[in-house]
């Protein structure tokens, strides 16, 4: 061993692995979906002191995508990567959707899968059951390889410290992301006396990426000289500490901000906030500052922009090397982490401003942006007013009611797809709303909500779901886990009952087509809608159906009371307008 270690007594490779993970210091939960490959780990967990609150707590999750989503949600609120344990090839396959989401959100986690036993009787732990032949993959890691930063099959228990610490450091270095390890049963079964664990100073991930100082100078010059600059962001708020830095920059130079609401990146009540429609404002901009955003506008044509526009794109990987086709232009692509680049940029801007008198231009822009902001807010209010009494319920009104029910400890896992929840509610607290990951692999929301509640026990967590998304979540699995471990959260189903996103896409491509003319969109209809209350009730939840718009506020208050005071999960099945009727 080339580094300093501490010797920890263990009896098997499985115990050694758990000790190595524990030594990382960040893993509180193992979201587990076990199989015939995990006998040694199950035995090891039964042997080690389960009363120890600092020990890794296994959480049984009967669907792997849900398990990965729980680790995802936990990371969103804690910044600590967790462990997900799945069964060989089938478990890996079921986990893949969650891994695709985590990769697209730069969420680090440790996906660990048993590796189907290799040997056929030569070693303890070798193939022993029929299934061990048919679940073997030539290269199990290939199933997830495109979407993990690193994958590795354990080949010895002697170098576990190096392997596990490497997994941690790679996952936690920028751009962050999930890693995958496979665990052959023979190694988990191997008899050992001890394992060598690293100390915390040997567990440092690489430092964050700081932007090139010359590029930051240039950004400052371009933004100061701009007449109509615009900032556009999508996921800067995954580091909540970056949000006030963006506010500071916007205020220093009176720059309007547009955001895609994957996170709370900029307070929506701020007078410089101009909503979510990038193209509306980007077309007049002479300097566009994209920060922490992958798809800045759509469709990607440059024709909508001014000819003389200067485009800056600040991101950890501004060329988005993991996306095969990506053709957005940038005059200044800058690699860097916004949370450490913005403080430097802001101080350069401040220094440069002290030497100039641009106050008149800034004041004018300030006034213009505030007027625009107020106009936009009035439009949102008008749409709420128009929706308020509509029956079947308009999702805009449901969204407004959810916003009103939020207190300063509420967090929303938002998987509502076409319902515009994030656009309607006021989102001023960084870290209070997390939207579907950029990859959009549905089935994330319930698991994420459970992970968020585990990571932030003091918070009230609401999972807002389309009825389609809700069904993708493996709801029985999620409600089961919430009941088993008493993890209270509220699910609100926006039940419209179609896959409205699929329908809208067809109508967008063929506005006068047969489907649009006949209002028949085959393959999108979700009726008759299941009685989702019963799914939740089967797992001990309080559940109710809401059909009257005026009853939503009381229904929400009652369900949230159950969640907060009884510590019990709840579900509201809100029957919304069917876009087809
Ligand atoms: C795993 C997965 N399968 C299919 C899709 C394609 N898809 C995108 S949105 C959507 C409909 C979601 O329905 P719902 O949650 O009810 O929201 P709505 O579109 O009605 O607002 C579908 C099927 C996807 N994104 N992910």
Coordinates of C-alpha atoms and ligand atoms in Angstrom, one line a residue:
X1 CA 0.0 0.0 0.0
X2 CA 1.5 3.3 -1.0
X3 CA -0.5 5.4 1.4
X4 CA -0.9 5.5 5.2
X5 CA -3.8 3.3 6.4
X6 CA -5.6 2.0 9.5
X7 CA -6.2 -1.7 9.9
X8 CA -9.8 -2.7 10.5
X9 CA -10.6 -6.3 11.5
X10 CA -13.1 -8.0 9.2
X11 CA -14.1 -11.6 8.4
X12 CA -15.0 -11.4 4.7
X13 CA -14.5 -9.4 1.6
X14 CA -18.1 -8.1 2.0
X15 CA -17.3 -6.7 5.4
X16 CA -14.2 -5.2 4.0
X17 CA -16.2 -3.5 1.3
X18 CA -18.6 -2.0 3.8
X19 CA -15.8 -0.8 6.0
X20 CA -14.2 0.9 3.0
X21 CA -17.4 2.7 2.1
X22 CA -18.0 3.7 5.7
X23 CA -14.5 5.2 5.7
X24 CA -15.5 7.6 3.0
X25 CA -17.5 9.4 5.6
X26 CA -20.3 10.6 3.3
X27 CA -22.4 7.5 2.9
X28 CA -25.3 7.3 5.3
X29 CA -27.6 5.1 3.2
X30 CA -27.4 2.1 1.0
X31 CA -30.6 2.0 -1.1
X32 CA -30.7 -1.7 -1.7
X33 CA -32.4 -4.1 -4.0
X34 CA -30.8 -7.4 -3.2
X35 CA -30.4 -10.7 -5.0
X36 CA -28.6 -14.1 -4.9
X37 CA -25.3 -12.2 -5.4
X38 CA -25.6 -10.4 -2.1
X39 CA -25.5 -13.2 0.5
X40 CA -22.1 -12.2 1.9
X41 CA -23.2 -8.5 2.2
X42 CA -26.5 -9.5 3.9
X43 CA -24.5 -11.6 6.3
X44 CA -21.9 -8.9 6.9
X45 CA -24.7 -6.3 7.6
X46 CA -26.3 -8.7 10.0
X47 CA -23.0 -9.1 11.8
X48 CA -21.9 -5.5 12.1
X49 CA -23.4 -3.3 14.8
X50 CA -26.7 -2.1 13.4
X51 CA -27.3 0.0 16.5
X52 CA -24.5 2.3 15.4
X53 CA -26.2 5.4 14.0
X54 CA -23.1 6.3 12.1
X55 CA -23.1 3.0 10.3
X56 CA -24.5 2.7 6.7
X57 CA -28.2 2.2 6.9
X58 CA -29.7 -0.2 4.4
X59 CA -33.0 1.0 2.9
X60 CA -35.0 -1.6 1.0
X61 CA -36.3 -0.3 -2.3
X62 CA -38.3 -2.7 -4.5
X63 CA -37.4 -1.0 -7.8
X64 CA -33.9 0.0 -8.8
X65 CA -34.7 3.2 -10.7
X66 CA -36.5 4.4 -7.6
X67 CA -33.4 3.4 -5.5
X68 CA -31.1 5.5 -7.7
X69 CA -33.6 8.4 -7.6
X70 CA -33.5 8.3 -3.8
X71 CA -29.7 8.6 -3.8
X72 CA -30.2 11.5 -6.4
X73 CA -32.7 13.3 -4.2
X74 CA -30.5 12.8 -1.1
X75 CA -27.6 14.3 -2.9
X76 CA -29.6 17.3 -4.1
X77 CA -30.2 18.4 -0.6
X78 CA -27.0 17.3 1.1
X79 CA -24.3 17.2 -1.6
X80 CA -23.3 13.8 -0.2
X81 CA -23.1 10.8 -2.6
X82 CA -24.9 7.7 -1.4
X83 CA -24.7 4.0 -2.3
X84 CA -27.2 2.0 -4.3
X85 CA -26.9 -1.7 -4.2
X86 CA -28.5 -3.7 -7.1
X87 CA -28.6 -7.3 -8.3
X88 CA -26.2 -8.2 -11.1
X89 CA -27.4 -7.7 -14.7
X90 CA -31.2 -7.3 -14.1
X91 CA -30.7 -4.8 -11.2
X92 CA -28.3 -2.8 -13.3
X93 CA -30.7 -2.8 -16.3
X94 CA -33.5 -1.5 -14.0
X95 CA -31.2 1.1 -12.5
X96 CA -30.1 2.5 -15.8
X97 CA -32.9 5.1 -16.2
X98 CA -31.9 6.6 -12.8
X99 CA -28.3 6.6 -13.8
X100 CA -29.0 8.4 -17.1
X101 CA -30.8 11.0 -15.0
X102 CA -28.0 11.3 -12.5
X103 CA -25.4 11.6 -15.2
X104 CA -27.3 14.4 -16.9
X105 CA -27.6 16.2 -13.5
X106 CA -23.9 15.7 -12.6
X107 CA -25.1 13.8 -9.5
X108 CA -22.5 11.6 -8.0
X109 CA -23.5 8.2 -6.4
X110 CA -22.1 4.7 -6.1
X111 CA -24.0 2.2 -8.0
X112 CA -22.8 -1.2 -6.9
X113 CA -24.0 -4.4 -8.4
X114 CA -23.2 -8.0 -7.7
X115 CA -21.3 -9.6 -10.5
X116 CA -22.7 -12.9 -11.3
X117 CA -20.4 -15.6 -9.8
X118 CA -17.5 -16.3 -12.1
X119 CA -16.2 -19.8 -11.1
X120 CA -18.1 -23.1 -11.3
X121 CA -17.3 -24.9 -8.1
X122 CA -13.6 -23.9 -7.7
X123 CA -14.1 -21.1 -5.2
X124 CA -16.5 -20.4 -2.4
X125 CA -19.2 -18.1 -3.7
X126 CA -19.0 -19.5 -7.2
X127 CA -22.0 -20.3 -9.4
X128 CA -24.4 -22.4 -7.4
X129 CA -27.9 -21.6 -8.8
X130 CA -29.4 -22.1 -12.2
X131 CA -29.8 -18.4 -12.7
X132 CA -26.0 -17.8 -12.3
X133 CA -25.3 -19.0 -15.8
X134 CA -28.1 -17.1 -17.5
X135 CA -27.5 -13.8 -15.8
X136 CA -23.9 -13.6 -16.6
X137 CA -22.9 -10.8 -19.0
X138 CA -19.7 -10.7 -21.0
X139 CA -19.2 -7.2 -19.8
X140 CA -21.7 -6.1 -17.2
X141 CA -20.3 -2.6 -17.0
X142 CA -21.1 -2.0 -20.6
X143 CA -24.8 -1.7 -19.7
X144 CA -24.2 1.6 -17.9
X145 CA -20.8 2.6 -19.2
X146 CA -22.0 5.4 -21.4
X147 CA -23.6 7.1 -18.4
X148 CA -21.1 6.6 -15.6
X149 CA -17.8 8.4 -15.2
X150 CA -16.0 5.2 -14.3
X151 CA -16.7 1.5 -13.8
X152 CA -14.7 -1.3 -12.4
X153 CA -15.0 -4.9 -11.4
X154 CA -13.4 -5.7 -8.1
X155 CA -10.6 -8.2 -8.7
X156 CA -9.0 -8.5 -5.3
X157 CA -9.8 -7.6 -1.7
X158 CA -6.2 -6.4 -1.2
X159 CA -6.6 -3.1 -3.0
X160 CA -10.1 -2.3 -2.0
X161 CA -9.1 1.0 -0.3
X162 CA -7.5 2.2 -3.5
X163 CA -10.6 1.1 -5.6
X164 CA -13.3 2.5 -3.3
X165 CA -11.5 5.8 -2.7
X166 CA -10.9 6.1 -6.4
X167 CA -14.6 5.6 -7.1
X168 CA -15.4 8.4 -4.5
X169 CA -12.8 10.8 -5.9
X170 CA -13.9 10.4 -9.5
X171 CA -17.6 10.7 -8.6
X172 CA -17.0 13.9 -6.6
X173 CA -14.6 15.7 -9.0
X174 CA -16.1 18.1 -11.5
X175 CA -18.0 17.5 -13.6
X176 CA -19.5 15.2 -11.0
X177 CA -21.4 12.0 -11.9
X178 CA -22.3 8.4 -10.9
X179 CA -19.8 5.6 -10.8
X180 CA -20.4 1.8 -11.1
X181 CA -18.7 -1.1 -9.4
X182 CA -19.3 -4.8 -9.8
X183 CA -18.7 -7.2 -7.0
X184 CA -17.9 -10.8 -7.9
X185 CA -19.5 -13.1 -5.2
X186 CA -16.2 -15.0 -4.8
X187 CA -14.5 -11.9 -3.6
X188 CA -17.4 -10.9 -1.3
X189 CA -17.1 -14.4 0.3
X190 CA -13.4 -14.5 0.6
X191 CA -12.3 -15.0 4.2
X192 CA -10.1 -12.2 5.5
X193 CA -8.7 -11.0 8.8
X194 CA -8.6 -7.3 8.2
X195 CA -8.8 -4.5 5.6
X196 CA -6.7 -1.4 5.3
X197 CA -8.7 1.8 5.2
X198 CA -7.5 5.2 4.2
X199 CA -7.6 8.3 6.3
X200 CA -9.8 11.3 5.3
X201 CA -6.8 13.3 4.0
X202 CA -6.4 10.6 1.3
X203 CA -10.0 11.1 0.1
X204 CA -9.8 14.5 -1.5
X205 CA -11.5 14.8 -4.9
X206 CA -9.7 17.1 -7.4
X207 CA -10.2 20.8 -6.8
X208 CA -13.0 22.6 -8.7
X209 CA -12.4 24.0 -12.1
X210 CA -11.6 27.8 -12.0
X211 CA -12.2 29.8 -15.1
X212 CA -9.2 31.3 -17.0
X213 CA -8.6 34.7 -15.5
X214 CA -8.1 36.3 -18.9
X215 CA -11.6 34.9 -19.9
X216 CA -13.1 36.4 -16.8
X217 CA -11.6 39.8 -17.7
X218 CA -13.1 39.5 -21.1
X219 CA -16.5 38.5 -19.8
X220 CA -16.5 41.6 -17.5
X221 CA -15.5 43.9 -20.4
X222 CA -18.2 42.5 -22.7
X223 CA -20.9 42.7 -20.0
X224 CA -20.0 46.2 -19.0
X225 CA -19.9 47.4 -22.6
X226 CA -23.2 45.7 -23.5
X227 CA -26.3 47.7 -24.1
X228 CA -28.7 44.8 -23.9
X229 CA -27.1 41.9 -22.1
X230 CA -29.0 38.9 -20.9
X231 CA -28.1 36.1 -18.5
X232 CA -29.6 32.7 -19.1
X233 CA -29.2 29.8 -16.7
X234 CA -30.7 26.3 -16.0
X235 CA -28.8 24.6 -13.2
X236 CA -26.6 27.2 -11.4
X237 CA -28.9 26.7 -8.4
X238 CA -27.7 23.1 -7.8
X239 CA -25.1 24.9 -5.8
X240 CA -27.4 27.1 -3.7
X241 CA -24.4 29.3 -2.7
X242 CA -24.0 30.4 -6.3
X243 CA -27.5 32.0 -6.4
X244 CA -26.6 35.1 -4.4
X245 CA -23.5 35.5 -6.6
X246 CA -25.6 35.5 -9.7
X247 CA -28.0 38.0 -8.1
X248 CA -25.0 40.2 -7.3
X249 CA -23.7 40.2 -10.9
X250 CA -27.2 40.9 -12.2
X251 CA -27.6 43.8 -9.8
X252 CA -24.1 45.2 -10.4
X253 CA -24.8 45.6 -14.1
X254 CA -28.6 45.7 -14.2
X255 CA -28.7 42.5 -16.3
X256 CA -32.0 40.7 -16.8
X257 CA -32.1 37.0 -16.1
X258 CA -34.0 34.2 -17.7
X259 CA -33.9 30.7 -16.3
X260 CA -35.0 27.2 -17.1
X261 CA -36.3 26.1 -13.7
X262 CA -34.5 22.8 -13.2
X263 CA -33.4 24.3 -9.9
X264 CA -34.0 27.7 -8.2
X265 CA -31.2 29.6 -9.9
X266 CA -32.5 33.1 -9.5
X267 CA -35.3 34.4 -7.2
X268 CA -38.5 34.7 -9.3
X269 CA -39.6 37.8 -7.4
X270 CA -36.4 39.6 -8.2
X271 CA -37.2 42.7 -10.4
X272 CA -34.6 41.5 -12.9
X273 CA -36.2 38.1 -13.4
X274 CA -37.8 37.8 -16.8
X275 CA -39.2 34.3 -16.7
X276 CA -38.4 31.2 -18.7
X277 CA -38.8 32.2 -22.3
X278 CA -35.2 32.6 -23.5
X279 CA -35.9 33.4 -27.2
X280 CA -38.3 36.3 -26.3
X281 CA -35.4 38.3 -24.8
X282 CA -32.3 36.7 -26.5
X283 CA -33.3 38.1 -29.9
X284 CA -32.6 41.6 -28.8
X285 CA -29.5 40.9 -26.7
X286 CA -26.0 42.2 -27.8
X287 CA -24.3 40.0 -25.2
X288 CA -25.7 36.7 -24.1
X289 CA -24.2 35.2 -20.9
X290 CA -25.1 31.5 -20.7
X291 CA -24.1 30.1 -17.3
X292 CA -24.7 26.5 -16.2
X293 CA -27.0 25.6 -19.0
X294 CA -26.8 22.8 -21.5
X295 CA -29.5 23.7 -24.1
X296 CA -29.7 27.5 -24.1
X297 CA -32.5 27.9 -26.5
X298 CA -34.5 25.8 -28.9
X299 CA -34.7 25.3 -31.9
X300 CA -30.9 25.9 -32.1
X301 CA -30.9 28.2 -35.1
X302 CA -28.7 31.4 -34.8
X303 CA -31.2 33.2 -37.0
X304 CA -33.2 34.4 -34.1
X305 CA -30.3 36.3 -32.6
X306 CA -28.7 39.6 -33.6
X307 CA -25.9 39.4 -36.1
X308 CA -23.5 41.2 -33.8
X309 CA -24.4 39.3 -30.6
X310 CA -21.5 38.1 -28.5
X311 CA -22.1 34.8 -26.8
X312 CA -20.4 33.7 -23.6
X313 CA -20.9 30.2 -22.2
X314 CA -19.6 29.4 -18.8
X315 CA -19.9 25.7 -17.7
X316 CA -17.8 22.9 -16.3
X317 CA -17.6 21.4 -19.8
X318 CA -18.8 24.2 -22.2
X319 CA -18.5 21.8 -25.2
X320 CA -20.8 19.2 -23.5
X321 CA -18.6 16.4 -24.6
X322 CA -21.0 13.7 -23.3
X323 CA -23.7 14.9 -25.7
X324 CA -23.1 13.4 -29.2
X325 CA -24.7 16.3 -31.2
X326 CA -24.6 19.8 -29.9
X327 CA -24.2 22.8 -32.2
X328 CA -24.8 25.9 -30.2
X329 CA -22.5 28.8 -31.0
X330 CA -20.3 30.5 -28.4
X331 CA -17.8 33.3 -29.0
X332 CA -16.3 32.6 -25.6
X333 CA -16.8 29.1 -24.2
X334 CA -15.3 29.2 -20.7
X335 CA -14.6 26.0 -18.7
X336 CA -15.3 26.7 -15.0
X337 CA -17.5 26.1 -12.0
X338 CA -19.8 29.1 -11.6
X339 CA -19.8 28.9 -7.8
X340 CA -16.1 29.8 -7.8
X341 CA -15.9 31.8 -11.0
X342 CA -18.7 34.3 -10.2
X343 CA -17.0 35.7 -7.1
X344 CA -13.9 36.5 -9.2
X345 CA -16.0 37.9 -12.0
X346 CA -18.0 40.0 -9.7
X347 CA -14.9 41.6 -8.1
X348 CA -13.4 42.3 -11.6
X349 CA -16.7 43.9 -12.6
X350 CA -16.8 46.0 -9.4
X351 CA -13.3 47.2 -9.9
X352 CA -13.8 48.1 -13.5
X353 CA -17.1 49.9 -12.7
X354 CA -15.4 52.1 -10.2
X355 CA -13.3 53.5 -13.0
X356 CA -16.3 54.2 -15.3
X357 CA -19.5 56.2 -15.1
X358 CA -22.0 54.0 -16.8
X359 CA -24.7 54.8 -14.2
X360 CA -27.1 56.4 -16.6
X361 CA -27.2 53.4 -18.9
X362 CA -27.6 51.0 -15.9
X363 CA -30.4 53.1 -14.4
X364 CA -32.3 53.0 -17.6
X365 CA -31.9 49.3 -18.0
X366 CA -32.9 48.8 -14.4
X367 CA -36.1 50.6 -14.9
X368 CA -36.8 48.9 -18.2
X369 CA -36.2 45.4 -16.8
X370 CA -38.4 46.1 -13.7
X371 CA -41.2 47.2 -16.0
X372 CA -40.8 44.0 -18.0
X373 CA -40.7 41.9 -14.9
X374 CA -43.9 43.4 -13.5
X375 CA -45.6 42.9 -16.9
X376 CA -44.6 39.2 -16.8
X377 CA -45.8 38.8 -13.3
X378 CA -49.1 40.4 -14.1
X379 CA -49.5 37.9 -17.0
X380 CA -48.8 35.0 -14.6
X381 CA -51.4 36.4 -12.2
X382 CA -53.9 36.8 -15.0
X383 CA -53.5 33.2 -16.1
X384 CA -54.1 32.1 -12.5
X385 CA -57.2 34.3 -12.2
X386 CA -58.5 32.8 -15.5
X387 CA -57.8 29.3 -14.3
X388 CA -59.1 29.6 -10.7
X389 CA -62.6 28.4 -11.2
X390 CA -62.3 26.2 -14.1
X391 CA -63.6 22.7 -13.8
X392 CA -62.1 20.1 -14.5
X393 CA -59.3 21.7 -12.6
X394 CA -56.7 23.7 -14.5
X395 CA -53.1 22.7 -13.5
X396 CA -52.2 26.4 -13.3
X397 CA -54.7 26.8 -10.4
X398 CA -53.4 23.6 -8.8
X399 CA -49.8 24.9 -9.1
X400 CA -50.8 28.3 -7.5
X401 CA -52.4 26.4 -4.6
X402 CA -49.3 24.3 -4.1
X403 CA -47.1 27.4 -4.1
X404 CA -49.4 29.0 -1.5
X405 CA -49.1 25.9 0.7
X406 CA -45.3 26.0 0.7
X407 CA -43.6 27.3 3.8
X408 CA -39.9 28.2 4.2
X409 CA -39.1 24.6 4.8
X410 CA -40.9 23.1 1.9
X411 CA -39.0 21.4 -0.9
X412 CA -40.6 20.3 -4.2
X413 CA -39.5 17.4 -6.4
X414 CA -41.2 18.4 -9.6
X415 CA -42.0 15.9 -12.3
X416 CA -45.1 17.5 -13.8
X417 CA -43.8 17.8 -17.4
X418 CA -46.4 20.0 -19.1
X419 CA -48.1 21.6 -16.1
X420 CA -45.9 24.6 -15.7
X421 CA -45.8 24.3 -11.9
X422 CA -42.4 25.9 -11.6
X423 CA -43.4 28.9 -13.8
X424 CA -46.5 29.6 -11.6
X425 CA -45.2 29.3 -8.1
X426 CA -42.9 31.9 -6.5
X427 CA -39.4 30.4 -6.1
X428 CA -37.2 32.6 -4.1
X429 CA -35.4 30.1 -1.9
X430 CA -32.4 28.3 -3.4
X431 CA -32.8 24.6 -3.0
X432 CA -36.6 24.7 -2.7
X433 CA -37.5 23.1 -6.1
X434 CA -35.8 20.4 -8.1
X435 CA -37.2 19.6 -11.5
X436 CA -37.0 16.5 -13.6
X437 CA -33.3 15.9 -14.6
X438 CA -32.2 17.2 -18.0
X439 CA -32.2 13.6 -19.5
X440 CA -35.9 13.4 -18.6
X441 CA -36.0 9.7 -17.9
X442 CA -39.4 9.7 -16.1
X443 CA -39.9 7.9 -12.9
X444 CA -37.6 10.1 -10.8
X445 CA -39.9 12.2 -8.7
X446 CA -41.2 9.9 -5.9
X447 CA -37.8 8.3 -5.3
X448 CA -36.2 11.8 -5.3
X449 CA -38.7 13.1 -2.8
X450 CA -38.0 10.2 -0.5
X451 CA -34.2 10.8 -0.8
X452 CA -34.8 14.6 -0.1
X453 CA -36.8 13.8 3.0
X454 CA -34.0 11.5 4.3
X455 CA -31.4 14.2 3.5
X456 CA -33.4 17.1 5.0
X457 CA -35.5 15.6 7.8
X458 CA -36.7 19.0 8.9
X459 CA -38.2 19.8 5.5
X460 CA -41.7 19.2 4.2
X461 CA -41.3 17.4 0.9
X462 CA -43.8 17.5 -1.9
X463 CA -43.6 15.3 -5.0
X464 CA -45.5 16.9 -7.8
X465 CA -46.2 14.3 -10.5
X466 CA -48.0 14.1 -13.8
X467 CA -50.2 10.9 -13.7
X468 CA -47.9 9.5 -16.4
X469 CA -44.8 10.3 -14.5
X470 CA -46.3 8.9 -11.3
X471 CA -46.8 5.6 -12.9
X472 CA -43.2 5.6 -14.2
X473 CA -42.0 6.0 -10.6
X474 CA -42.9 2.4 -9.6
X475 CA -45.3 4.0 -7.1
X476 CA -45.9 0.8 -5.0
X477 CA -42.2 0.4 -4.5
X478 CA -41.8 4.1 -3.4
X479 CA -44.9 4.1 -1.1
X480 CA -43.7 0.8 0.4
X481 CA -40.3 2.3 1.3
X482 CA -41.9 5.4 2.7
X483 CA -44.1 3.4 4.9
X484 CA -41.5 0.9 6.0
X485 CA -39.1 3.6 7.2
X486 CA -41.7 6.2 8.1
X487 CA -40.5 8.8 5.5
X488 CA -43.5 11.2 5.3
X489 CA -44.0 13.2 2.1
X490 CA -46.9 14.4 0.1
X491 CA -47.5 13.3 -3.5
X492 CA -49.8 15.5 -5.6
X493 CA -50.8 13.9 -8.9
X494 CA -51.7 16.3 -11.7
X495 CA -54.1 13.8 -13.3
X496 CA -55.0 14.9 -16.8
X497 CA -55.2 11.6 -17.9
X498 CA -53.0 11.6 -21.0
X499 CA -49.3 11.8 -21.9
X500 CA -49.8 15.4 -22.8
X501 CA -46.2 15.9 -23.7
X502 CA -46.4 13.2 -26.4
X503 CA -49.7 14.6 -27.6
X504 CA -48.3 18.1 -27.8
X505 CA -45.3 16.9 -29.8
X506 CA -47.5 15.2 -32.4
X507 CA -49.7 18.3 -32.6
X508 CA -46.6 20.5 -33.0
X509 CA -45.3 18.5 -35.9
X510 CA -48.7 18.1 -37.6
X511 CA -50.9 21.0 -36.5
X512 CA -53.4 20.2 -39.2
X513 CA -52.8 16.5 -39.3
X514 CA -55.3 13.7 -38.9
X515 CA -54.6 13.3 -35.1
X516 CA -55.2 17.0 -34.4
X517 CA -58.3 17.3 -36.7
X518 CA -59.9 14.2 -35.1
X519 CA -58.6 14.9 -31.6
X520 CA -57.5 11.3 -31.6
X521 CA -53.8 10.8 -30.6
X522 CA -53.3 7.1 -30.5
X523 CA -50.7 6.0 -27.9
X524 CA -51.2 8.9 -25.6
X525 CA -54.5 8.1 -23.7
X526 CA -54.2 7.1 -20.1
X527 CA -57.9 6.6 -19.4
X528 CA -59.5 5.0 -17.5
X529 CA -57.3 6.6 -14.9
X530 CA -56.4 4.2 -12.0
X531 CA -57.6 5.1 -8.6
X532 CA -54.2 6.2 -7.4
X533 CA -55.5 6.8 -3.9
X534 CA -55.8 3.1 -3.4
X535 CA -52.1 2.5 -4.5
X536 CA -51.0 4.9 -1.8
X537 CA -53.5 3.7 0.8
X538 CA -52.2 0.1 0.3
X539 CA -49.0 1.4 1.8
X540 CA -50.6 3.2 4.8
X541 CA -50.9 6.6 3.2
X542 CA -53.6 9.2 3.8
X543 CA -55.1 9.7 0.3
X544 CA -57.9 11.8 -1.2
X545 CA -59.3 12.6 -4.6
X546 CA -59.9 16.3 -5.5
X547 CA -62.2 17.4 -8.3
X548 CA -63.4 20.8 -7.2
X549 CA -61.0 23.7 -7.7
X550 CA -62.2 25.5 -4.6
X551 CA -61.4 22.5 -2.5
X552 CA -57.7 22.3 -3.4
X553 CA -56.4 24.6 -0.6
X554 CA -58.2 22.7 2.2
X555 CA -57.2 19.4 0.7
X556 CA -53.6 20.4 0.6
X557 CA -53.7 21.8 4.1
X558 CA -55.2 18.6 5.4
X559 CA -52.7 16.3 3.6
X560 CA -49.8 18.4 4.7
X561 CA -51.0 18.3 8.3
X562 CA -51.0 14.5 8.1
X563 CA -47.5 14.6 6.7
X564 CA -46.1 17.0 9.3
X565 CA -48.0 16.0 12.4
X566 CA -48.6 12.3 11.9
X567 CA -45.3 11.6 10.1
X568 CA -47.3 9.7 7.5
X569 CA -47.1 9.9 3.8
X570 CA -50.1 11.3 1.9
X571 CA -51.3 11.5 -1.7
X572 CA -53.8 13.8 -3.5
X573 CA -55.2 12.6 -6.8
X574 CA -56.2 15.9 -8.4
X575 CA -58.4 15.4 -11.4
X576 CA -57.3 18.0 -14.0
X577 CA -58.6 19.0 -17.3
X578 CA -58.1 16.4 -20.0
X579 CA -56.5 18.2 -23.0
X580 CA -58.5 15.9 -25.3
X581 CA -62.0 16.8 -24.0
Ligands
LIG1 C1 -38.9 6.5 -19.1 C2 -39.6 7.5 -20.1 N1 -40.5 7.0 -21.0 C3 -41.1 7.8 -21.9 C4 -40.8 9.1 -21.9 C5 -41.5 10.0 -22.9 N2 -42.4 11.0 -22.3 C6 -42.0 12.2 -22.1 S1 -43.2 13.2 -21.3 C7 -44.2 11.9 -21.3 C8 -45.6 12.1 -20.7 C9 -45.7 12.3 -19.3 O1 -47.0 12.2 -18.8 P1 -47.5 13.0 -17.6 O2 -46.5 12.8 -16.5 O3 -48.9 12.6 -17.3 O4 -47.4 14.5 -17.9 P2 -48.1 15.3 -19.0 O5 -47.3 15.1 -20.3 O6 -49.5 14.8 -19.2 O7 -48.0 16.7 -18.6 C10 -43.7 10.7 -21.8 C11 -44.4 9.5 -22.0 C12 -39.9 9.6 -21.0 N3 -39.5 10.9 -20.9 N4 -39.3 8.8 -20.1

